Short mmCIF file of C-alpha atoms and ligand atoms in Angstrom, two decimals:
data_model
loop_
_atom_site.label_atom_id
_atom_site.label_comp_id
_atom_site.label_asym_id
_atom_site.label_seq_id
_atom_site.Cartn_x
_atom_site.Cartn_y
_atom_site.Cartn_z
CA MET A 16 14.59 5.90 9.27
CA THR A 17 14.16 3.85 6.13
CA ILE A 18 11.46 5.90 4.53
CA ASP A 19 11.94 5.93 0.79
CA SER A 20 11.65 9.45 -0.44
CA ASP A 21 12.44 8.57 -3.99
CA ARG A 22 9.07 7.99 -5.56
CA ASN A 23 9.46 7.05 -9.14
CA VAL A 24 6.28 8.45 -10.66
CA ASP A 25 6.69 6.39 -13.80
CA SER A 26 5.76 3.30 -11.88
CA VAL A 27 2.43 3.99 -10.30
CA ARG A 28 1.78 2.62 -6.82
CA VAL A 29 -1.62 3.23 -5.33
CA ARG A 30 -3.47 1.86 -2.36
CA PHE A 31 -6.90 1.28 -0.96
CA ALA A 32 -6.63 1.91 2.76
CA PRO A 33 -9.90 1.07 4.50
CA SER A 34 -10.35 1.21 8.24
CA PRO A 35 -11.90 -2.11 9.27
CA THR A 36 -14.52 -0.57 11.49
CA GLY A 37 -17.61 -1.71 9.58
CA TYR A 38 -18.85 -3.05 6.30
CA LEU A 39 -17.43 -2.33 2.82
CA HIS A 40 -19.74 0.40 1.56
CA LEU A 41 -20.31 1.73 -1.92
CA GLY A 42 -18.10 4.78 -1.32
CA GLY A 43 -15.22 2.54 -0.23
CA ALA A 44 -15.74 0.23 -3.18
CA ARG A 45 -15.64 3.21 -5.54
CA THR A 46 -12.37 4.39 -3.97
CA ALA A 47 -10.92 0.90 -4.39
CA LEU A 48 -12.14 0.78 -7.98
CA TYR A 49 -10.59 4.13 -8.96
CA ASN A 50 -7.27 3.12 -7.41
CA TRP A 51 -7.40 -0.27 -9.10
CA LEU A 52 -8.25 1.30 -12.46
CA TRP A 53 -5.39 3.75 -12.18
CA ALA A 54 -2.94 0.99 -11.29
CA ARG A 55 -4.12 -1.22 -14.12
CA LYS A 56 -4.12 1.63 -16.62
CA ARG A 57 -0.59 2.63 -15.77
CA GLY A 58 0.76 -0.90 -15.37
CA GLY A 59 1.30 -0.07 -11.73
CA VAL A 60 0.77 -1.72 -8.38
CA PHE A 61 -2.45 -1.76 -6.38
CA ILE A 62 -1.89 -2.22 -2.66
CA LEU A 63 -4.42 -3.16 -0.02
CA ARG A 64 -3.63 -1.66 3.35
CA ILE A 65 -5.90 -2.24 6.29
CA GLU A 66 -5.75 0.80 8.57
CA ASP A 67 -6.46 -0.93 11.83
CA THR A 68 -4.84 1.44 14.30
CA ASP A 69 -8.18 2.23 15.94
CA VAL A 70 -7.96 -0.97 17.95
CA GLU A 71 -11.26 -0.49 19.73
CA ARG A 72 -13.33 -0.10 16.59
CA SER A 73 -11.44 -2.44 14.25
CA THR A 74 -12.80 -5.96 13.92
CA GLN A 75 -11.73 -9.15 12.20
CA ASP A 76 -15.23 -9.52 10.74
CA SER A 77 -14.86 -6.20 9.06
CA VAL A 78 -11.45 -7.16 7.61
CA GLU A 79 -13.00 -10.31 6.20
CA GLU A 80 -15.95 -8.46 4.75
CA ILE A 81 -13.63 -5.98 3.02
CA LEU A 82 -11.47 -8.75 1.54
CA ALA A 83 -14.50 -10.76 0.42
CA GLY A 84 -16.12 -7.66 -1.10
CA LEU A 85 -13.03 -6.70 -3.09
CA LYS A 86 -12.55 -10.26 -4.30
CA TRP A 87 -16.17 -10.47 -5.37
CA LEU A 88 -15.88 -7.17 -7.25
CA GLY A 89 -12.81 -8.54 -9.01
CA LEU A 90 -10.55 -5.77 -7.70
CA ASP A 91 -7.46 -7.89 -7.23
CA TRP A 92 -4.60 -6.36 -5.32
CA ASP A 93 -0.91 -6.88 -6.04
CA GLU A 94 0.49 -6.32 -2.56
CA GLY A 95 -0.94 -6.82 0.89
CA PRO A 96 -3.12 -6.90 2.72
CA TYR A 97 -0.72 -4.93 4.88
CA PHE A 98 -1.89 -4.06 8.36
CA GLN A 99 -1.11 -0.64 9.70
CA THR A 100 -0.59 -1.94 13.23
CA ASP A 101 2.39 -3.98 11.96
CA ASN A 102 4.14 -0.69 11.30
CA LEU A 103 3.54 1.02 14.65
CA SER A 104 7.24 1.06 15.53
CA LYS A 105 7.99 2.81 12.21
CA HIS A 106 5.37 5.46 12.94
CA LYS A 107 6.86 5.97 16.36
CA GLU A 108 10.32 6.19 14.82
CA ALA A 109 9.08 8.96 12.51
CA ALA A 110 7.62 10.81 15.50
CA ASP A 111 10.94 10.54 17.35
CA LYS A 112 12.78 11.85 14.33
CA LEU A 113 10.42 14.81 14.16
CA LEU A 114 11.01 15.48 17.87
CA HIS A 115 14.77 15.26 17.64
CA GLU A 116 14.99 17.45 14.59
CA GLY A 117 12.87 20.17 16.16
CA HIS A 118 9.67 19.59 14.15
CA ALA A 119 7.70 18.38 17.13
CA TYR A 120 7.54 19.08 20.83
CA ARG A 121 6.21 17.58 23.99
CA CYS A 122 2.97 19.05 25.22
CA PHE A 123 2.20 18.56 28.90
CA CYS A 124 -1.19 20.28 28.87
CA SER A 125 -3.68 18.25 30.82
CA LYS A 126 -7.16 17.48 29.64
CA GLU A 127 -8.43 20.17 32.04
CA ASP A 128 -6.06 22.75 30.58
CA LEU A 129 -7.30 21.98 27.09
CA ASP A 130 -10.93 21.96 28.18
CA ASN A 131 -10.45 25.41 29.64
CA GLN A 132 -8.85 26.67 26.45
CA ARG A 133 -11.74 25.20 24.51
CA LYS A 134 -14.33 26.86 26.76
CA GLU A 135 -12.58 30.17 26.44
CA ALA A 136 -12.69 29.88 22.64
CA GLU A 137 -16.37 29.00 22.79
CA SER A 138 -17.14 32.04 24.91
CA LYS A 139 -15.35 34.21 22.35
CA LYS A 140 -17.19 32.36 19.57
CA VAL A 141 -13.96 31.44 17.80
CA ALA A 142 -12.90 28.01 16.58
CA PHE A 143 -10.71 26.31 19.16
CA MET A 144 -7.07 25.92 18.29
CA TYR A 145 -4.42 24.77 20.72
CA ASP A 146 -2.48 27.92 21.58
CA GLY A 147 0.94 26.27 21.46
CA ARG A 148 1.89 27.18 25.02
CA CYS A 149 4.22 24.16 25.37
CA ARG A 150 6.16 25.12 22.27
CA ASN A 151 8.43 27.37 24.19
CA LEU A 152 9.22 25.25 27.21
CA THR A 153 12.93 25.20 27.90
CA PRO A 154 14.79 21.88 27.79
CA GLU A 155 15.08 22.13 31.58
CA GLN A 156 11.34 22.57 32.04
CA VAL A 157 10.69 19.60 29.76
CA GLN A 158 13.17 17.49 31.69
CA LYS A 159 11.63 18.47 34.98
CA ASN A 160 8.14 17.58 33.79
CA ILE A 161 9.40 14.19 32.62
CA GLU A 162 11.08 13.58 35.97
CA ASN A 163 7.84 14.51 37.68
CA ASN A 164 6.04 11.91 35.57
CA ILE A 165 3.77 14.46 33.97
CA LEU A 166 2.19 12.84 30.97
CA SER A 167 2.83 14.38 27.59
CA VAL A 168 1.76 14.04 24.00
CA LEU A 169 3.86 14.89 20.98
CA ARG A 170 2.64 17.78 18.86
CA PHE A 171 3.79 18.72 15.40
CA LYS A 172 5.34 22.19 15.34
CA VAL A 173 3.56 23.91 12.46
CA PRO A 174 6.21 26.17 10.87
CA ARG A 175 4.05 29.29 10.75
CA ASP A 176 6.87 31.80 10.50
CA GLN A 177 8.83 30.05 7.75
CA VAL A 178 5.90 28.70 5.75
CA PRO A 179 2.91 31.04 5.44
CA SER A 180 0.76 28.52 3.63
CA VAL A 181 0.68 24.93 2.42
CA THR A 182 -0.24 24.56 -1.22
CA LEU A 183 -0.97 21.46 -3.16
CA GLU A 184 -2.06 20.78 -6.69
CA ASP A 185 -4.83 18.25 -6.36
CA VAL A 186 -5.44 16.32 -9.57
CA VAL A 187 -9.20 16.75 -9.18
CA TYR A 188 -9.71 19.95 -7.18
CA GLY A 189 -6.75 21.89 -8.53
CA LYS A 190 -4.88 24.24 -6.26
CA ILE A 191 -5.68 23.82 -2.57
CA GLU A 192 -4.13 26.29 -0.18
CA LYS A 193 -4.23 26.38 3.58
CA ARG A 194 -2.70 29.12 5.71
CA THR A 195 -0.44 27.66 8.36
CA LYS A 196 -1.83 30.10 10.92
CA ASP A 197 -5.09 28.16 10.58
CA ILE A 198 -3.42 24.84 11.33
CA GLU A 199 -2.97 24.02 14.99
CA ASP A 200 0.01 22.18 16.35
CA PHE A 201 -1.62 18.78 15.98
CA VAL A 202 -0.91 15.72 18.07
CA ILE A 203 1.11 12.98 16.40
CA LEU A 204 1.82 10.72 19.38
CA ARG A 205 -0.49 10.10 22.34
CA SER A 206 0.75 10.00 25.92
CA ASP A 207 0.77 6.18 25.74
CA GLN A 208 3.18 6.51 22.78
CA SER A 209 0.63 5.34 20.23
CA PRO A 210 0.79 7.27 16.96
CA LEU A 211 -2.14 9.21 15.62
CA TYR A 212 -3.78 8.20 12.43
CA ILE A 213 -2.67 11.29 10.52
CA LEU A 214 0.96 10.35 11.11
CA SER A 215 0.57 6.59 10.54
CA ASN A 216 -1.28 7.17 7.29
CA ALA A 217 1.39 9.51 5.92
CA VAL A 218 4.29 7.34 7.05
CA ASP A 219 2.71 4.23 5.55
CA ASP A 220 2.10 5.96 2.24
CA SER A 221 5.75 6.77 2.24
CA LEU A 222 6.88 3.27 3.28
CA ASP A 223 4.62 1.76 0.63
CA ARG A 224 6.10 4.22 -1.90
CA ILE A 225 2.64 5.39 -2.87
CA THR A 226 2.75 7.70 -5.88
CA HIS A 227 -0.92 8.73 -5.98
CA VAL A 228 -3.24 9.03 -3.03
CA ILE A 229 -6.71 8.62 -4.50
CA ARG A 230 -9.22 9.02 -1.68
CA GLY A 231 -12.49 10.66 -0.71
CA ALA A 232 -12.74 14.44 -0.52
CA ASP A 233 -13.15 14.13 3.25
CA GLY A 234 -9.40 13.45 3.26
CA ILE A 235 -8.67 17.01 2.07
CA ALA A 236 -8.83 18.23 5.66
CA ASN A 237 -5.83 16.04 6.53
CA THR A 238 -3.74 16.72 3.47
CA PRO A 239 -2.03 20.05 4.36
CA LYS A 240 -0.99 18.59 7.72
CA GLN A 241 0.35 15.49 6.02
CA ILE A 242 2.30 17.60 3.57
CA LEU A 243 3.87 19.41 6.51
CA ILE A 244 4.85 16.04 7.98
CA TYR A 245 6.39 14.94 4.67
CA ASN A 246 8.30 18.17 4.34
CA ALA A 247 9.64 17.90 7.87
CA LEU A 248 10.73 14.31 7.24
CA GLY A 249 12.37 15.30 3.96
CA ILE A 250 10.03 13.15 1.92
CA THR A 251 8.45 14.10 -1.41
CA PRO A 252 4.68 13.99 -0.91
CA PRO A 253 2.62 11.78 -3.22
CA THR A 254 0.27 13.25 -5.77
CA PHE A 255 -3.21 13.70 -4.35
CA ALA A 256 -6.46 13.08 -6.19
CA HIS A 257 -9.46 13.61 -3.95
CA MET A 258 -12.73 12.20 -5.16
CA PRO A 259 -16.04 13.96 -4.68
CA LEU A 260 -18.38 12.38 -2.18
CA THR A 261 -21.41 10.34 -3.08
CA LEU A 262 -24.59 11.66 -1.47
CA ASP A 263 -28.21 10.58 -1.43
CA ASN A 264 -30.80 12.59 -3.29
CA LYS A 265 -31.33 14.76 -0.22
CA LYS A 266 -27.60 15.53 -0.20
CA ALA A 267 -26.91 13.44 2.91
CA LYS A 268 -23.80 11.28 3.17
CA LEU A 269 -24.44 7.60 2.58
CA SER A 270 -24.43 5.59 5.76
CA LYS A 271 -25.70 2.23 6.85
CA ARG A 272 -27.32 3.79 9.90
CA VAL A 273 -29.46 6.06 7.73
CA HIS A 274 -29.80 4.14 4.47
CA GLY A 275 -29.49 0.56 5.63
CA GLU A 276 -27.88 -2.30 3.80
CA VAL A 277 -28.42 -0.72 0.40
CA VAL A 278 -25.10 1.11 0.82
CA THR A 279 -23.12 -2.08 1.48
CA VAL A 280 -21.40 -4.14 -1.21
CA ALA A 281 -22.43 -7.40 0.49
CA TYR A 282 -26.09 -6.54 -0.08
CA TYR A 283 -25.65 -6.27 -3.86
CA ARG A 284 -23.97 -9.62 -3.88
CA ARG A 285 -26.84 -11.20 -1.97
CA LYS A 286 -29.48 -9.47 -4.06
CA GLY A 287 -28.08 -10.86 -7.29
CA PHE A 288 -25.87 -8.20 -8.80
CA LEU A 289 -23.16 -9.01 -11.26
CA PRO A 290 -19.93 -7.68 -9.79
CA TRP A 291 -18.89 -5.94 -12.96
CA ALA A 292 -22.30 -4.29 -13.36
CA LEU A 293 -21.85 -2.79 -9.90
CA CYS A 294 -18.29 -1.68 -10.74
CA ASN A 295 -19.46 -0.08 -13.97
CA PHE A 296 -22.22 1.76 -12.10
CA LEU A 297 -19.80 2.89 -9.37
CA ALA A 298 -17.27 4.07 -11.94
CA LEU A 299 -19.79 6.63 -13.17
CA LEU A 300 -20.48 7.98 -9.69
CA GLY A 301 -17.96 10.76 -9.96
CA TRP A 302 -16.22 10.02 -13.24
CA SER A 303 -17.33 10.24 -16.86
CA SER A 304 -15.75 9.29 -20.12
CA GLN A 305 -14.84 11.85 -22.71
CA ASP A 306 -17.42 10.70 -25.24
CA GLY A 307 -20.22 9.93 -22.79
CA GLN A 308 -19.94 6.14 -23.16
CA GLU A 309 -21.52 4.45 -20.17
CA PHE A 310 -21.12 0.70 -20.59
CA PHE A 311 -17.57 -0.58 -20.45
CA SER A 312 -15.90 -3.95 -20.32
CA ARG A 313 -13.08 -4.14 -17.79
CA GLU A 314 -10.50 -3.57 -20.48
CA GLU A 315 -12.43 -0.64 -21.96
CA LEU A 316 -12.83 1.03 -18.60
CA ILE A 317 -9.15 0.63 -17.78
CA GLU A 318 -8.37 2.22 -21.14
CA ALA A 319 -10.87 5.09 -20.77
CA PHE A 320 -10.28 5.88 -17.11
CA ASP A 321 -8.29 8.95 -16.23
CA LEU A 322 -7.88 10.76 -12.94
CA SER A 323 -8.27 14.07 -14.73
CA ARG A 324 -11.86 13.21 -15.64
CA ILE A 325 -13.03 12.74 -12.07
CA ASN A 326 -15.76 15.33 -11.43
CA ARG A 327 -15.47 17.95 -8.75
CA HIS A 328 -19.09 17.98 -7.72
CA ASN A 329 -20.55 15.37 -5.46
CA SER A 330 -22.32 12.53 -7.19
CA ILE A 331 -25.85 11.50 -6.32
CA PHE A 332 -26.89 8.00 -5.44
CA ASN A 333 -30.57 8.10 -6.28
CA TYR A 334 -32.04 6.03 -3.59
CA ILE A 335 -35.56 6.45 -2.29
CA PRO A 336 -36.19 4.61 0.98
CA GLY A 337 -39.34 2.51 0.90
CA ASP A 338 -39.55 2.25 -2.91
CA ALA A 339 -39.78 -1.53 -3.26
CA LYS A 340 -39.27 -1.62 -7.03
CA ASN A 341 -36.32 0.71 -7.01
CA TRP A 342 -34.69 -0.75 -3.92
CA THR A 343 -31.46 0.87 -5.09
CA ASP A 344 -30.56 3.55 -7.61
CA PRO A 345 -32.62 2.70 -10.75
CA LYS A 346 -29.51 3.27 -12.83
CA ALA A 347 -27.72 0.49 -10.94
CA ILE A 348 -30.62 -1.87 -11.66
CA HIS A 349 -30.62 -0.81 -15.30
CA PHE A 350 -26.91 -1.59 -15.53
CA ASN A 351 -27.36 -5.01 -13.98
CA ALA A 352 -30.31 -5.87 -16.23
CA THR A 353 -28.41 -4.75 -19.32
CA TYR A 354 -25.43 -6.90 -18.43
CA ILE A 355 -27.62 -9.92 -17.66
CA ARG A 356 -29.30 -9.50 -21.03
CA SER A 357 -26.22 -8.88 -23.10
CA MET A 358 -23.22 -10.59 -21.56
CA PRO A 359 -21.81 -13.68 -23.31
CA LEU A 360 -24.06 -16.67 -22.72
CA ASP A 361 -21.16 -18.76 -21.42
CA GLU A 362 -20.62 -16.23 -18.66
CA ILE A 363 -24.20 -15.73 -17.57
CA GLU A 364 -24.68 -19.51 -17.54
CA VAL A 365 -22.11 -19.77 -14.76
CA TYR A 366 -24.06 -17.32 -12.61
CA ALA A 367 -27.37 -19.00 -13.40
CA LYS A 368 -25.93 -22.39 -12.47
CA LYS A 369 -24.69 -21.12 -9.12
CA GLU A 370 -28.01 -19.47 -8.39
CA LEU A 371 -29.91 -22.67 -9.18
CA GLU A 372 -27.51 -24.77 -7.13
CA GLU A 373 -27.98 -22.55 -4.12
CA ASN A 374 -31.74 -22.99 -4.43
CA ASN A 375 -31.78 -26.73 -5.04
CA LEU A 376 -32.94 -26.26 -8.59
CA TRP A 377 -29.84 -27.49 -10.34
CA ASP A 378 -29.83 -30.78 -12.20
CA GLN A 379 -26.68 -32.50 -13.42
CA SER A 380 -28.33 -33.13 -16.77
CA TYR A 381 -28.07 -29.40 -17.51
CA GLU A 382 -24.42 -30.08 -18.12
CA SER A 383 -24.85 -33.28 -20.07
CA THR A 384 -28.00 -34.47 -21.83
CA LYS A 385 -29.89 -31.21 -21.34
CA LYS A 386 -26.94 -28.89 -21.92
CA GLU A 387 -28.37 -27.30 -25.04
CA TRP A 388 -31.78 -26.98 -23.42
CA PHE A 389 -30.26 -25.25 -20.42
CA ARG A 390 -28.33 -22.79 -22.58
CA ALA A 391 -31.36 -21.95 -24.66
CA THR A 392 -33.53 -21.56 -21.57
CA VAL A 393 -31.11 -19.20 -19.86
CA ASP A 394 -30.88 -17.19 -23.05
CA LEU A 395 -34.65 -17.04 -23.40
CA ILE A 396 -35.52 -15.99 -19.88
CA ARG A 397 -32.63 -13.63 -19.14
CA THR A 398 -33.96 -10.89 -21.39
CA ARG A 399 -36.38 -9.66 -18.75
CA TYR A 400 -34.32 -10.22 -15.64
CA HIS A 401 -32.83 -7.54 -13.44
CA LEU A 402 -31.06 -9.72 -10.94
CA ILE A 403 -29.27 -13.07 -10.91
CA THR A 404 -31.72 -14.15 -8.21
CA ASP A 405 -34.49 -13.86 -10.82
CA PHE A 406 -33.25 -17.14 -12.33
CA SER A 407 -34.39 -19.02 -9.22
CA SER A 408 -37.44 -16.91 -8.38
CA LYS A 409 -39.09 -15.69 -11.56
CA GLY A 410 -37.48 -18.52 -13.53
CA ARG A 411 -38.36 -21.29 -11.10
CA TYR A 412 -41.13 -22.66 -13.36
CA CYS A 413 -38.46 -23.63 -15.91
CA PHE A 414 -36.52 -25.78 -13.49
CA SER A 415 -39.19 -27.20 -11.21
CA ASP A 416 -42.82 -28.22 -11.35
CA VAL A 417 -43.36 -26.66 -7.97
CA PHE A 418 -43.69 -22.93 -8.44
CA GLU A 419 -45.95 -20.19 -7.21
CA PHE A 420 -48.94 -18.75 -8.99
CA ASP A 421 -49.42 -15.02 -8.85
CA PRO A 422 -53.03 -14.72 -7.60
CA LYS A 423 -53.57 -11.58 -9.67
CA ALA A 424 -52.44 -13.34 -12.85
CA VAL A 425 -54.66 -16.33 -12.10
CA LYS A 426 -57.66 -14.09 -11.57
CA LYS A 427 -57.02 -12.01 -14.64
CA ASN A 428 -55.93 -14.66 -17.12
CA LEU A 429 -57.57 -17.86 -16.00
CA CYS A 430 -60.72 -16.94 -14.08
CA GLN A 431 -62.14 -14.01 -15.95
CA ASP A 432 -63.65 -15.89 -18.87
CA SER A 433 -65.69 -18.90 -17.74
CA LYS A 434 -65.29 -20.57 -21.14
CA LEU A 435 -61.64 -21.28 -20.37
CA VAL A 436 -62.51 -24.18 -18.06
CA ALA A 437 -63.79 -26.01 -21.08
CA TYR A 438 -61.30 -24.69 -23.63
CA ILE A 439 -58.07 -25.41 -21.77
CA PRO A 440 -58.43 -29.23 -21.67
CA GLU A 441 -59.45 -29.15 -25.30
CA PHE A 442 -56.39 -27.35 -26.59
CA ALA A 443 -54.19 -29.24 -24.15
CA GLN A 444 -55.42 -32.33 -25.95
CA LEU A 445 -54.59 -30.81 -29.35
CA LEU A 446 -51.10 -29.96 -28.16
CA ASP A 447 -50.69 -33.45 -26.80
CA HIS A 448 -51.44 -34.84 -30.22
CA LEU A 449 -48.76 -32.83 -31.96
CA GLN A 450 -46.11 -35.03 -33.47
CA GLU A 451 -43.55 -32.30 -33.43
CA PHE A 452 -43.77 -29.80 -30.59
CA ASN A 453 -42.14 -26.87 -32.36
CA LEU A 454 -42.87 -23.15 -32.58
CA GLU A 455 -44.79 -23.37 -35.80
CA ASN A 456 -47.06 -26.23 -34.79
CA VAL A 457 -47.73 -24.90 -31.32
CA GLU A 458 -48.64 -21.48 -32.65
CA ALA A 459 -50.92 -23.05 -35.29
CA VAL A 460 -52.85 -24.93 -32.60
CA PHE A 461 -53.53 -21.68 -30.75
CA ARG A 462 -54.51 -19.69 -33.83
CA GLU A 463 -56.76 -22.39 -35.24
CA PHE A 464 -58.40 -23.07 -31.92
CA ALA A 465 -59.13 -19.35 -31.45
CA LEU A 466 -60.67 -19.16 -34.93
CA GLU A 467 -62.76 -22.24 -34.37
CA LYS A 468 -64.14 -20.96 -31.06
CA ASP A 469 -64.31 -17.38 -32.30
CA VAL A 470 -62.30 -15.99 -29.38
CA LYS A 471 -59.27 -13.77 -29.37
CA ALA A 472 -56.01 -15.68 -29.50
CA GLY A 473 -54.86 -13.39 -26.68
CA LEU A 474 -57.36 -14.97 -24.31
CA LEU A 475 -55.79 -18.39 -24.84
CA ILE A 476 -52.25 -17.11 -24.90
CA ASN A 477 -52.59 -15.27 -21.58
CA ALA A 478 -54.34 -18.23 -20.00
CA ALA A 479 -51.64 -20.65 -21.16
CA ARG A 480 -48.87 -18.37 -19.97
CA THR A 481 -50.26 -18.22 -16.47
CA ALA A 482 -51.08 -21.92 -16.42
CA VAL A 483 -47.53 -22.98 -17.27
CA SER A 484 -45.50 -20.30 -15.47
CA GLY A 485 -47.73 -18.87 -12.74
CA SER A 486 -47.19 -15.35 -14.03
CA SER A 487 -48.63 -12.90 -16.51
CA VAL A 488 -45.23 -11.81 -17.80
CA GLY A 489 -42.34 -13.66 -19.37
CA PRO A 490 -40.82 -14.48 -22.73
CA GLY A 491 -42.91 -15.01 -25.86
CA LEU A 492 -45.50 -17.68 -25.14
CA PHE A 493 -44.68 -20.07 -27.98
CA GLU A 494 -40.96 -19.97 -27.22
CA MET A 495 -41.79 -20.60 -23.61
CA LEU A 496 -44.01 -23.59 -24.37
CA VAL A 497 -41.47 -25.18 -26.68
CA MET A 498 -38.77 -24.65 -24.07
CA LEU A 499 -40.90 -26.35 -21.37
CA GLY A 500 -41.70 -29.26 -23.67
CA LYS A 501 -44.93 -30.99 -24.50
CA GLU A 502 -45.21 -33.16 -21.45
CA ARG A 503 -44.89 -30.38 -18.91
CA VAL A 504 -47.07 -27.99 -20.89
CA VAL A 505 -49.91 -30.44 -21.28
CA ALA A 506 -49.77 -31.49 -17.63
CA ARG A 507 -49.70 -27.91 -16.38
CA LEU A 508 -52.56 -26.88 -18.64
CA ARG A 509 -54.66 -29.74 -17.37
CA ASP A 510 -53.79 -28.96 -13.75
CA SER A 511 -54.74 -25.33 -14.22
CA VAL A 512 -58.39 -26.30 -14.42
CA ASN A 513 -58.23 -27.23 -10.73
CA LEU A 514 -56.68 -23.87 -10.09
CA ILE A 515 -59.60 -22.17 -11.82
CA ASP A 516 -62.04 -24.18 -9.75
CA LYS A 517 -60.21 -23.22 -6.59
CA HIS A 518 -60.27 -19.52 -7.44
CA SER A 519 -63.84 -19.36 -8.73
N1 LIG B 5 -8.39 4.67 6.54
C1 LIG B 5 -8.90 5.84 5.90
C2 LIG B 5 -10.39 5.68 5.70
O1 LIG B 5 -10.89 4.58 5.71
C3 LIG B 5 -8.20 6.06 4.58
C4 LIG B 5 -7.87 7.45 4.29
C5 LIG B 5 -6.92 7.53 3.12
O2 LIG B 5 -7.21 6.87 2.09
O3 LIG B 5 -5.90 8.20 3.22
O4 LIG B 5 -11.07 6.67 5.55
#
C-alpha cells in the first residue's frame, strides 16, 4: 500500500470532489470556492477530483458542466481533474489490507437475511443496524462459504470494545463525538468487489495527501467512519472543516427539482452575472469577515478568508419562486449590479463587447474610430444595469436603430399631452440646427423651448427620452442625447411622431 500517511500540514492541499451526477449547483460552487480560497491563502494546492464511482448516475455532460462552471468562476485548480474510478484498484487494495489485518470481515448475509433484520428492527421501532453476525465466523466457515460460491461483501469491523467513541475536532463545528456502539459494521466492498464510496473517498484523500477536507455539513455523517478507516490503515486523518448548508427561506435544501435552474451556476452565466460577483455573494453564504466588509476583490477575499470564520448555522438563500424581479436572491443581484457599476471600465468593456457580439450588435469601429464613444457609452449606461445581458437588451438603443418601445412609456410620455405632436418636430429642428451638439447647448434648447411654450421642461425631457430609447428610464437625458449624437436623435424624434399617431 502506497498511501502517504505523512501529511505535512504546512503545505495545504485541499480538494473539490464533486460527483458528476448533475449540474454544478450553488452549494457545490461555494464548496469549491472555500477550498480554493484556503489553498490560495496558504500558498497551497487546490485539487479537482471527480468522484465518478457511481457509474450509473455519472455522466460526461455533468463532468463538462462542472469543469466549465469552475473555469467560468475563475476557480483554477492546480492538480487534476483526477477521476476516482482511475483509483479503483487502490481502493480495493486498501480493503484487502483491512481484511488481512483483521479490520474487516466477509459478510455472507443475503439480501433476505438483511431485510428480515430490518423488519425486526422496524417492529421494535428501533433504528436498523446490522447485528454483526458474520463477525464471528470461523476461518473454516468462511472458507466453506467461499467454496460454496456464497456471495459476500466486506464489512468494516468497528472496534467497539477497544474504542468507545470516535472524536474529532472539526474546524467549524468544534468537537464531534460518535459512540462506536452507534456505528454499524459498514460495507466497504460490494460482492462484485467494487469499493463503496465511503472507502474510496477516504483512500483518495489520503493518496492525494489532502490536509483539509472542506465539505458540506452533510459529510459529517461519514466522518467518524472515515476516521475509523484511517486509524485502521495507520493513516493520520486530515483536518475536517464542515460547512453549514445553504437552505431556501423555507429552510428546504436547494435542489434543481424544487427550485429550478436558479440553483445552477450555468444559469447565472447565461443570465449575465459577473463570475466574481457570484463568487463574492457565495463567499458570504456561510462565512463573514471580521469587520463586516462585504465587497472583496479576489486578493482581498483570499487575504480575509479564514476557515475559523465559517458560521455554524445554515445560511439562507433568499429565493422566492415566481418573483420575476427578484429571480434570485436580491443580494446576489445587488452584488452583480454594484460590480457592473464600479468595476474598472477596461474590464466591464470586455464583458459588454462579448454581450454585444453574441447579439449581433457589435461593430468593429467600437475598437477603432468609435473607441472613445464606446467607452463613454458603456460607462454611461452601466450605472443602472443589474446584468451583463442588460447591455444588449436595455442598452440596445445605443447600438442599433432597431429597438423596442415600451408601450407604457409611449403612452405615458408621448401620448398623454396632445401638444407634443406639434412640439417634437419643432425642437428636433432646433437641435438639428445646433452647431455643436454638446451638453450645454442641448440642455439650453430644451429649457428655452419649454419657457417659450410655457410647458414644464419635464414634459419634453420625458418625451425625448422615450422617443430616442423606447423607455422611460435610463441615464440623464442630456448625456444620453449627446452620446447618441445629433443625427440619430433628430431622426428618432421625428420618427416618434408616427409612433404617437399609431398609439393615439
Ligand atoms: N463526492 C462527494 C459529493 O459530491 C464529496 C464529498 C466530500 O467532499 O468528501 O458530495
